[in-house]
mmCIF file of C-alpha atoms and ligand atoms in Angstrom:
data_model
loop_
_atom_site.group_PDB
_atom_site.id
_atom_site.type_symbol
_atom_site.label_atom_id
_atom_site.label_comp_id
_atom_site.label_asym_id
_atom_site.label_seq_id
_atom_site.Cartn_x
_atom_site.Cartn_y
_atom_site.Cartn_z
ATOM 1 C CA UNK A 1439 -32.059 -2.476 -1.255
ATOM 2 C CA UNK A 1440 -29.419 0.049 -1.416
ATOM 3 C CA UNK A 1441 -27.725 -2.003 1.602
ATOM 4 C CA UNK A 1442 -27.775 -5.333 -0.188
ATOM 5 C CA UNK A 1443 -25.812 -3.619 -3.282
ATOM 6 C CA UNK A 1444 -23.132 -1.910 -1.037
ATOM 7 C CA UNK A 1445 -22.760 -5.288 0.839
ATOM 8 C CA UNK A 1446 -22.345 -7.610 -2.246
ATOM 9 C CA UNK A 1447 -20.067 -4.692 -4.430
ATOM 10 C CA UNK A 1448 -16.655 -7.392 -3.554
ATOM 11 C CA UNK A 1449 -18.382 -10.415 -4.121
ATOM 12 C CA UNK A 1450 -16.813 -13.118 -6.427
ATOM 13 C CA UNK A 1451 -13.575 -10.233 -6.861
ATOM 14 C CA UNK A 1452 -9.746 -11.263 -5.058
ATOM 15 C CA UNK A 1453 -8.506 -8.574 -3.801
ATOM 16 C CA UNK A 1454 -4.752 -8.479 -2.907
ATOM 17 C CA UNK A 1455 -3.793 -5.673 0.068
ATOM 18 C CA UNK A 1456 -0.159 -4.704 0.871
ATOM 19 C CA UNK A 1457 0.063 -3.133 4.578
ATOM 20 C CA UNK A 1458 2.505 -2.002 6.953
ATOM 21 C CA UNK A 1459 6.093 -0.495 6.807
ATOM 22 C CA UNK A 1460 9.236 -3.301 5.506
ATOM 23 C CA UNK A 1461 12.137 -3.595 7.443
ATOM 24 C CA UNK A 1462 15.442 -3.523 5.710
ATOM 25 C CA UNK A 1463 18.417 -5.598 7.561
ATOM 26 C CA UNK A 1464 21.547 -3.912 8.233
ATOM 27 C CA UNK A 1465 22.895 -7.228 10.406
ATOM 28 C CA UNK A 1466 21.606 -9.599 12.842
ATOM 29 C CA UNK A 1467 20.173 -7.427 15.306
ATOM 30 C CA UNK A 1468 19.627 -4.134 13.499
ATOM 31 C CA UNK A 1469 17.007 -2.618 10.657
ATOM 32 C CA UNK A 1470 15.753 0.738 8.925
ATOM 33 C CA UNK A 1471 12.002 0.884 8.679
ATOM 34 C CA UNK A 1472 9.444 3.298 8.757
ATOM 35 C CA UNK A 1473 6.423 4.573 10.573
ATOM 36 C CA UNK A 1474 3.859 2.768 9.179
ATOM 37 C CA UNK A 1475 1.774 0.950 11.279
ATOM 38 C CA UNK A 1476 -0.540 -1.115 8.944
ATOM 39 C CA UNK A 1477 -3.575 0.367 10.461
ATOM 40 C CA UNK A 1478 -4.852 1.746 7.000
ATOM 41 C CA UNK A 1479 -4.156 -1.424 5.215
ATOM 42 C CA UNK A 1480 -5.405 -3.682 7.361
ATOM 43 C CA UNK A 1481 -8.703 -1.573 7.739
ATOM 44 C CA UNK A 1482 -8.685 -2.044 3.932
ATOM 45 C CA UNK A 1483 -8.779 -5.507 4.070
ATOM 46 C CA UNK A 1484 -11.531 -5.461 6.655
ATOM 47 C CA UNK A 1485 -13.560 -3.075 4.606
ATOM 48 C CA UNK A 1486 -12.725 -5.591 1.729
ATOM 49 C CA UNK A 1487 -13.983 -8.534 3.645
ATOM 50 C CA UNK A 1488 -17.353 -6.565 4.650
ATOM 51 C CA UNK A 1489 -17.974 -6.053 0.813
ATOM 52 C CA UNK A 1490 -18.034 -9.047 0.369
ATOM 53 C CA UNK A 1491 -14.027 -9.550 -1.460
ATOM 54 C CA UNK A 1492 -11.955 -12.709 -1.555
ATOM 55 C CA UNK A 1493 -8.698 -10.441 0.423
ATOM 56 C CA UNK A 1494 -5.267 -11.389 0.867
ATOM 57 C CA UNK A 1495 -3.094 -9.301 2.825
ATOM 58 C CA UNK A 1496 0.435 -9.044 2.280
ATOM 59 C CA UNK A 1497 1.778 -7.421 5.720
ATOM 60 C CA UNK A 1498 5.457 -6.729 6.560
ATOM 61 C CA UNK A 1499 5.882 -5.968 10.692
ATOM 62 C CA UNK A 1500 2.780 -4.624 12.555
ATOM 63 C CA UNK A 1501 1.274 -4.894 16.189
ATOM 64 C CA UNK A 1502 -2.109 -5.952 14.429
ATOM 65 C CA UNK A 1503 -4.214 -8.879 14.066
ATOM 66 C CA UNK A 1504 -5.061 -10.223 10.723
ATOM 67 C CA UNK A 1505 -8.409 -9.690 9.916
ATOM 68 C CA UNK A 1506 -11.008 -12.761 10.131
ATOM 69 C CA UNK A 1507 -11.259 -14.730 6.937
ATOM 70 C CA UNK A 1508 -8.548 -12.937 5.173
ATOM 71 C CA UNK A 1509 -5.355 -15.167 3.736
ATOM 72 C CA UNK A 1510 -2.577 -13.787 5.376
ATOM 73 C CA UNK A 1511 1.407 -13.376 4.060
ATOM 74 C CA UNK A 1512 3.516 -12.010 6.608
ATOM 75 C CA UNK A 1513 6.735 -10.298 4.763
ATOM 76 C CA UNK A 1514 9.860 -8.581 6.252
ATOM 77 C CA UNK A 1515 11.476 -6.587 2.992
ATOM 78 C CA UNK A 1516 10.497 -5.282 0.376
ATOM 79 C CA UNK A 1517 12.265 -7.696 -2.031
ATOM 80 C CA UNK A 1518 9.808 -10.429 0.384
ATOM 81 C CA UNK A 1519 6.582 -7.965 -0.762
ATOM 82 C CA UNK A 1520 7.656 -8.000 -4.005
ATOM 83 C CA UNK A 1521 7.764 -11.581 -4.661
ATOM 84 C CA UNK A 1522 4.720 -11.838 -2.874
ATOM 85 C CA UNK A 1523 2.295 -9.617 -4.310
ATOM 86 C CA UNK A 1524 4.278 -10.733 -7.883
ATOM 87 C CA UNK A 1525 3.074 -14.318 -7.446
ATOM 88 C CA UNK A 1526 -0.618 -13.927 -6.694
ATOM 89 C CA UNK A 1527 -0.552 -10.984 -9.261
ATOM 90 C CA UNK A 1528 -2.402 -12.708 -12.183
ATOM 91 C CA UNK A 1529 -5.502 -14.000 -10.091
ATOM 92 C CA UNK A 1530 -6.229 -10.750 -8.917
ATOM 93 C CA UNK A 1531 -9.359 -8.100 -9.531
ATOM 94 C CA UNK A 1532 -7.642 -5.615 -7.310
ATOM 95 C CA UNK A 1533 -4.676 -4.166 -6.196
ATOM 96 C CA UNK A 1534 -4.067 -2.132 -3.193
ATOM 97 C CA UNK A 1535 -0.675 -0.590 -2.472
ATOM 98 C CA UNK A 1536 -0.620 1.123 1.091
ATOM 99 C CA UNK A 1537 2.342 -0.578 2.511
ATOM 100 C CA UNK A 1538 4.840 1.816 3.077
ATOM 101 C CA UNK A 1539 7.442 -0.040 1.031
ATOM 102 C CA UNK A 1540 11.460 1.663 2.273
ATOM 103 C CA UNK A 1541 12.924 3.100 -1.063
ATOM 104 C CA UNK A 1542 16.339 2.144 0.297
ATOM 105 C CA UNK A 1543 18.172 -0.712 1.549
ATOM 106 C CA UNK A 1544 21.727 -1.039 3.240
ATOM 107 C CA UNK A 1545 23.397 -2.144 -0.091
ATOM 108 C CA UNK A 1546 25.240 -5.234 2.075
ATOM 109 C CA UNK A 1547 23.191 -7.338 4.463
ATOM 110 C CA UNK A 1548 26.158 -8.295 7.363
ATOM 111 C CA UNK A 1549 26.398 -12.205 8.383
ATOM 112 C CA UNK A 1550 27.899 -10.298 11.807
ATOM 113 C CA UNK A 1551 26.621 -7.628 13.809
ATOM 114 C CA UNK A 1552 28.671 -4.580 13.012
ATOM 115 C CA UNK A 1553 30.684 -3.871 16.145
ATOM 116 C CA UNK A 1554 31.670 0.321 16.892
ATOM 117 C CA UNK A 1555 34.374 1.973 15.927
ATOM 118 C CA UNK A 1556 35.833 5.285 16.859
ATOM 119 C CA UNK A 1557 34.696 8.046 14.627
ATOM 120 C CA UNK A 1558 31.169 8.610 12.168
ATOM 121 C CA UNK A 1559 29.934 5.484 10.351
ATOM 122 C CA UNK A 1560 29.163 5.578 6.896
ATOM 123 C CA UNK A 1561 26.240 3.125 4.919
ATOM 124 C CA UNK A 1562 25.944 2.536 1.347
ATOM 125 C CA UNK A 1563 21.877 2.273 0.842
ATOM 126 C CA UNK A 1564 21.023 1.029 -2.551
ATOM 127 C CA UNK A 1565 17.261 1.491 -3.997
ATOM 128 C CA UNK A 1566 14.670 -1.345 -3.796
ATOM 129 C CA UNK A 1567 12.777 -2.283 -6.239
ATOM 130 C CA UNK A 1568 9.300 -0.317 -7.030
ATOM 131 C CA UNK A 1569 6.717 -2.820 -6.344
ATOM 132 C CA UNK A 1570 3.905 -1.013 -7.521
ATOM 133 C CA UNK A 1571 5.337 0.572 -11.104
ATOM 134 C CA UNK A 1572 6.618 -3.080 -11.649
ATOM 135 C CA UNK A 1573 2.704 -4.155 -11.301
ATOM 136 C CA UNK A 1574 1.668 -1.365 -13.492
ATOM 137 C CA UNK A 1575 4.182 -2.652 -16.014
ATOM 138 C CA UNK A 1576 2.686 -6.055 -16.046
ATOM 139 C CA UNK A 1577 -1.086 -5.246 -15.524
ATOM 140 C CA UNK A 1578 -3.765 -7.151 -17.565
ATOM 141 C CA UNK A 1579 -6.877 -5.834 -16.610
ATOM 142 C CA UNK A 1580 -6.186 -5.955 -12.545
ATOM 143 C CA UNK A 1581 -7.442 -2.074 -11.107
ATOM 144 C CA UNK A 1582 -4.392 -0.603 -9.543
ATOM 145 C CA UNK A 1583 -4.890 1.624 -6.240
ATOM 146 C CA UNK A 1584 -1.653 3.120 -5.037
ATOM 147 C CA UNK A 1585 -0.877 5.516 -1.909
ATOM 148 C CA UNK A 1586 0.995 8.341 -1.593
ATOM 149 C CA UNK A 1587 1.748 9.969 1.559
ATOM 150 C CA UNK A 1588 3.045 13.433 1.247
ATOM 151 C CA UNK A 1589 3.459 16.816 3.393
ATOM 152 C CA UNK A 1590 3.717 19.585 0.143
ATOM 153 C CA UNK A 1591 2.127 19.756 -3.275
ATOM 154 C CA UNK A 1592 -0.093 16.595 -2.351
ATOM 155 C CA UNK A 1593 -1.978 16.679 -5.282
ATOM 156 C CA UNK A 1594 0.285 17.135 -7.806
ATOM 157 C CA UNK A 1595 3.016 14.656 -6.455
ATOM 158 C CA UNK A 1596 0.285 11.992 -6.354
ATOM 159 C CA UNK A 1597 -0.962 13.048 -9.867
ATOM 160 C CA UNK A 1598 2.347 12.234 -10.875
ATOM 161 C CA UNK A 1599 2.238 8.660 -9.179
ATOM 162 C CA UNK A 1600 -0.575 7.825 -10.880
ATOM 163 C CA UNK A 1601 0.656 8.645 -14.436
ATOM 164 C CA UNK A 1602 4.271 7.000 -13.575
ATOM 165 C CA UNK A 1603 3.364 4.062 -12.349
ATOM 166 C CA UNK A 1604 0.498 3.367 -14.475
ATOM 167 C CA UNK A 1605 -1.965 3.076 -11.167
ATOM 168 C CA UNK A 1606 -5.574 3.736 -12.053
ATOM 169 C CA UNK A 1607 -6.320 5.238 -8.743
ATOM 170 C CA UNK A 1608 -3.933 7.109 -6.138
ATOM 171 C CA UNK A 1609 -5.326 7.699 -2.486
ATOM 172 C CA UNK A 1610 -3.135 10.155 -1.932
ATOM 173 C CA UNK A 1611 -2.961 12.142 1.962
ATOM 174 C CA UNK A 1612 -0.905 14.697 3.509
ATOM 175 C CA UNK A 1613 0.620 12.936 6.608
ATOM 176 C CA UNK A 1614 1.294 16.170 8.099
ATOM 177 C CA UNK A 1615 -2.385 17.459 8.680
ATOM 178 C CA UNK A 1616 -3.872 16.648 12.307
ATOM 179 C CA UNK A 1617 -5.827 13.225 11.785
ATOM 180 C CA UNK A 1618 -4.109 11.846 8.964
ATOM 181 C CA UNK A 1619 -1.008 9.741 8.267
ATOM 182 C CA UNK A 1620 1.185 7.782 10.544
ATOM 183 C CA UNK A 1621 -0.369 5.495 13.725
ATOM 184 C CA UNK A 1622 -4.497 7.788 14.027
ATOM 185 C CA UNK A 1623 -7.491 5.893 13.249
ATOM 186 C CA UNK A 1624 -8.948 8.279 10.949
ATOM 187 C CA UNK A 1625 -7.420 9.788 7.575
ATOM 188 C CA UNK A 1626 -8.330 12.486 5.523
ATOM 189 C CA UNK A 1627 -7.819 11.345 1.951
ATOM 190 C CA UNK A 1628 -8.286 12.555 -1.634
ATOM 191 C CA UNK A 1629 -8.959 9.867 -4.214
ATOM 192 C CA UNK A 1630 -7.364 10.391 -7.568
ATOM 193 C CA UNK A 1631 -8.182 9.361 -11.069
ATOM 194 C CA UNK A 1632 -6.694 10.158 -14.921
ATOM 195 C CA UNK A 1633 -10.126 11.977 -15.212
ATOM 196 C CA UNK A 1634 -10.601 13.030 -11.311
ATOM 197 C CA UNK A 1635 -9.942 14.181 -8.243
ATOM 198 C CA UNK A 1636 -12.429 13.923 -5.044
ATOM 199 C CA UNK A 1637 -11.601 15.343 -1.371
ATOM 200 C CA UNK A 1638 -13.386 13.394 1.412
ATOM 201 C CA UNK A 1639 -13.590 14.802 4.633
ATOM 202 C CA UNK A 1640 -12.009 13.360 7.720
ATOM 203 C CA UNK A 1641 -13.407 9.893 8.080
ATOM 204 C CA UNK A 1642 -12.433 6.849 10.197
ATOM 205 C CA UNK A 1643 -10.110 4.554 8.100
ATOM 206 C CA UNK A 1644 -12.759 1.884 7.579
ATOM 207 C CA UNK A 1645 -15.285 4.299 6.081
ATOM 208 C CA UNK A 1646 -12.308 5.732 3.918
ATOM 209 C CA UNK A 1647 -11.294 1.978 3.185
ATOM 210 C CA UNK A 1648 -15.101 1.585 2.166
ATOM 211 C CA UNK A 1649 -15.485 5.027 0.010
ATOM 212 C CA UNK A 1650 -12.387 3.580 -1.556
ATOM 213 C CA UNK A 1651 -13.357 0.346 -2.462
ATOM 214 C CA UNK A 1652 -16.617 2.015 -3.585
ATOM 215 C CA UNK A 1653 -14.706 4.375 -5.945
ATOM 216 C CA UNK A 1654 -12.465 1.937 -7.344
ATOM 217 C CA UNK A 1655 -15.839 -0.108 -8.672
ATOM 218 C CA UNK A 1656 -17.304 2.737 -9.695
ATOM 219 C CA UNK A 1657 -14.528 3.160 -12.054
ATOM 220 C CA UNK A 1658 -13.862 -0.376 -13.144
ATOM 221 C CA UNK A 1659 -17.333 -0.315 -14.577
ATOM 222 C CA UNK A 1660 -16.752 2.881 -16.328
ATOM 223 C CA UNK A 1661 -14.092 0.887 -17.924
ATOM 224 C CA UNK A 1662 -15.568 -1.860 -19.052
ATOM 225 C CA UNK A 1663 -18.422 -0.152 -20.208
ATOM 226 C CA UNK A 1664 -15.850 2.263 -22.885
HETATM 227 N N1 CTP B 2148 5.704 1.805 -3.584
HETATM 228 C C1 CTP B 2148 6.058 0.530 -3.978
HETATM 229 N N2 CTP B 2148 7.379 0.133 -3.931
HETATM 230 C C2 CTP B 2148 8.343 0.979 -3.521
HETATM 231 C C3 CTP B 2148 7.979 2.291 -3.096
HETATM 232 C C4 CTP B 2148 6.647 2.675 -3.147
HETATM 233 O O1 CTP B 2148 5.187 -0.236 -4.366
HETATM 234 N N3 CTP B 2148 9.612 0.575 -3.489
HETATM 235 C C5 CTP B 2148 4.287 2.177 -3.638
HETATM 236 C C6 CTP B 2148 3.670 2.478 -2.303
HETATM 237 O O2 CTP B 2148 3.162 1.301 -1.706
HETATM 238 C C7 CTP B 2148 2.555 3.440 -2.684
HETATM 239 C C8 CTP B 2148 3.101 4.181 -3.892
HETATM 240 O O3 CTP B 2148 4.159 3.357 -4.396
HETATM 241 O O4 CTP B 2148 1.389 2.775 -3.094
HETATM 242 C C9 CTP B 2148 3.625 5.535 -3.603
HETATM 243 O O5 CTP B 2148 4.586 5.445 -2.563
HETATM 244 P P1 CTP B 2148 5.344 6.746 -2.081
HETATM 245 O O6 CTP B 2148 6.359 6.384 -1.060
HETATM 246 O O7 CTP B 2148 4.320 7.803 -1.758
HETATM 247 O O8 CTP B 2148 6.045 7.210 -3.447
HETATM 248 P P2 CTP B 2148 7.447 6.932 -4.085
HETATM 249 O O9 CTP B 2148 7.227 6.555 -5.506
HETATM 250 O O10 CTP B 2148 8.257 5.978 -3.275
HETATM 251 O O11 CTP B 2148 8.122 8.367 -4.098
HETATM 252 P P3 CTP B 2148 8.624 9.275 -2.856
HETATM 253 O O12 CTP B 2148 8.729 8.399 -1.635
HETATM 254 O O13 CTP B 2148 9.932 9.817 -3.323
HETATM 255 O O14 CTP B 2148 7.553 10.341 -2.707
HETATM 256 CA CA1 CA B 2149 8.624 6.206 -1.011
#
């Protein structure tokens, strides 16, 4: 009985999952990125699938394979995840923001590859835009789950997420710690609330994608129920 409930808990919501690093342009042939590698997000949207969720999965540059069943949006930037997550926005029940979106951008895009010069070269980076505190902005009832990766003061920087960007849950994980963060297939996460804060152990990241999705109901029906 118990396994019927867990199975159904997605059904009949959209879920909408960002995943992977962006890649930022600097000219034809060169880019700044990061080193995410999507497998968190994309473990998400399997998770999401299993429960039973309607998933799309916005990805910018992985090695990985789209899940089964999922609708798929390949982006490159982070202006490209922006507009996408922006346009399915309104139709969606959930949220989930663990791409690793660059906070920078080369400020000029060349039309030529830069050639060398003699001496250092110097890059004007400009910020991009804050995909996730523009969605808290503009929520209407979707449930917000952000990410933050940290290595200090994980809890508090994430508690601070969560209140600035007007998230409703941050998953929040110190990429430094052995198992967690950047390229492993397990993460140790903490899930954080306005009103909580729960430590899982180390888990693989489709059972933490599950406990998360579980967690994030949980809550929504706290909400409706105030
Ligand atoms: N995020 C976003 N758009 C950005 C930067 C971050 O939507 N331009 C989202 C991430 O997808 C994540 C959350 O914000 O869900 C937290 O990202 P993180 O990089 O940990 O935090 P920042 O706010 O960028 O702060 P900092 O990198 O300085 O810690
Ligand atoms: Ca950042």
């Amino acid at each position: 009985m118990e396994k019927m409930t867990e199975q159904r808990l997605l059904e009949g919501k959209r879920i909408v999952i960002t995943a992977g690093p962006t890649r930022e342009m600097v000219d034809p042939v060169r880019f700044f990125t990061n080193r995410s590698t999507g497998k968190m997000g994309y473990a998400l949207a399997e998770a999401a699938l299993q429960l039973g969720g309607d998933v799309t999965l916005i990805s910018g540059p992985t090695d990985l394979s789209p899940p089964r069943g999922a609708h798929f949006i390949q982006v490159n930037s982070a202006e490209e995840m922006y507009e996408a997550v922006h346009s399915g926005f309104n139709q969606a029940d959930i949220v989930v923001k663990s791409a690793a979106v660059a906070d920078y951008r080369p400020k000029e895009i060349l039309d030529e590859k830069l050639k060398k010069q003699e001496g250092s070269l110097v890059l004007e980076f400009e910020r991009t835009k804050d995909i996730l505190k523009s969605l808290g902005e503009r929520k209407d009832g979707q449930f917000l789950i952000g990410f933050a990766a940290e290595t200090t003061n994980v809890e508090e920087y994430a508690k601070a997420k969560l209140h600035k960007k007007n998230a409703d849950m941050i998953v929040a994980n110190n990429v430094k710690e052995a198992g967690s963060g950047f390229g492993t297939d397990t993460n140790k996460v903490s899930i954080i609330t306005a009103d909580s804060v729960r430590h899982l152990p180390l888990l693989s990241k489709q059972e933490a994608a599950k406990e998360i999705f579980k967690a994030a109901v949980h809550q929504m029906r706290g909400q409706h129920e105030e």
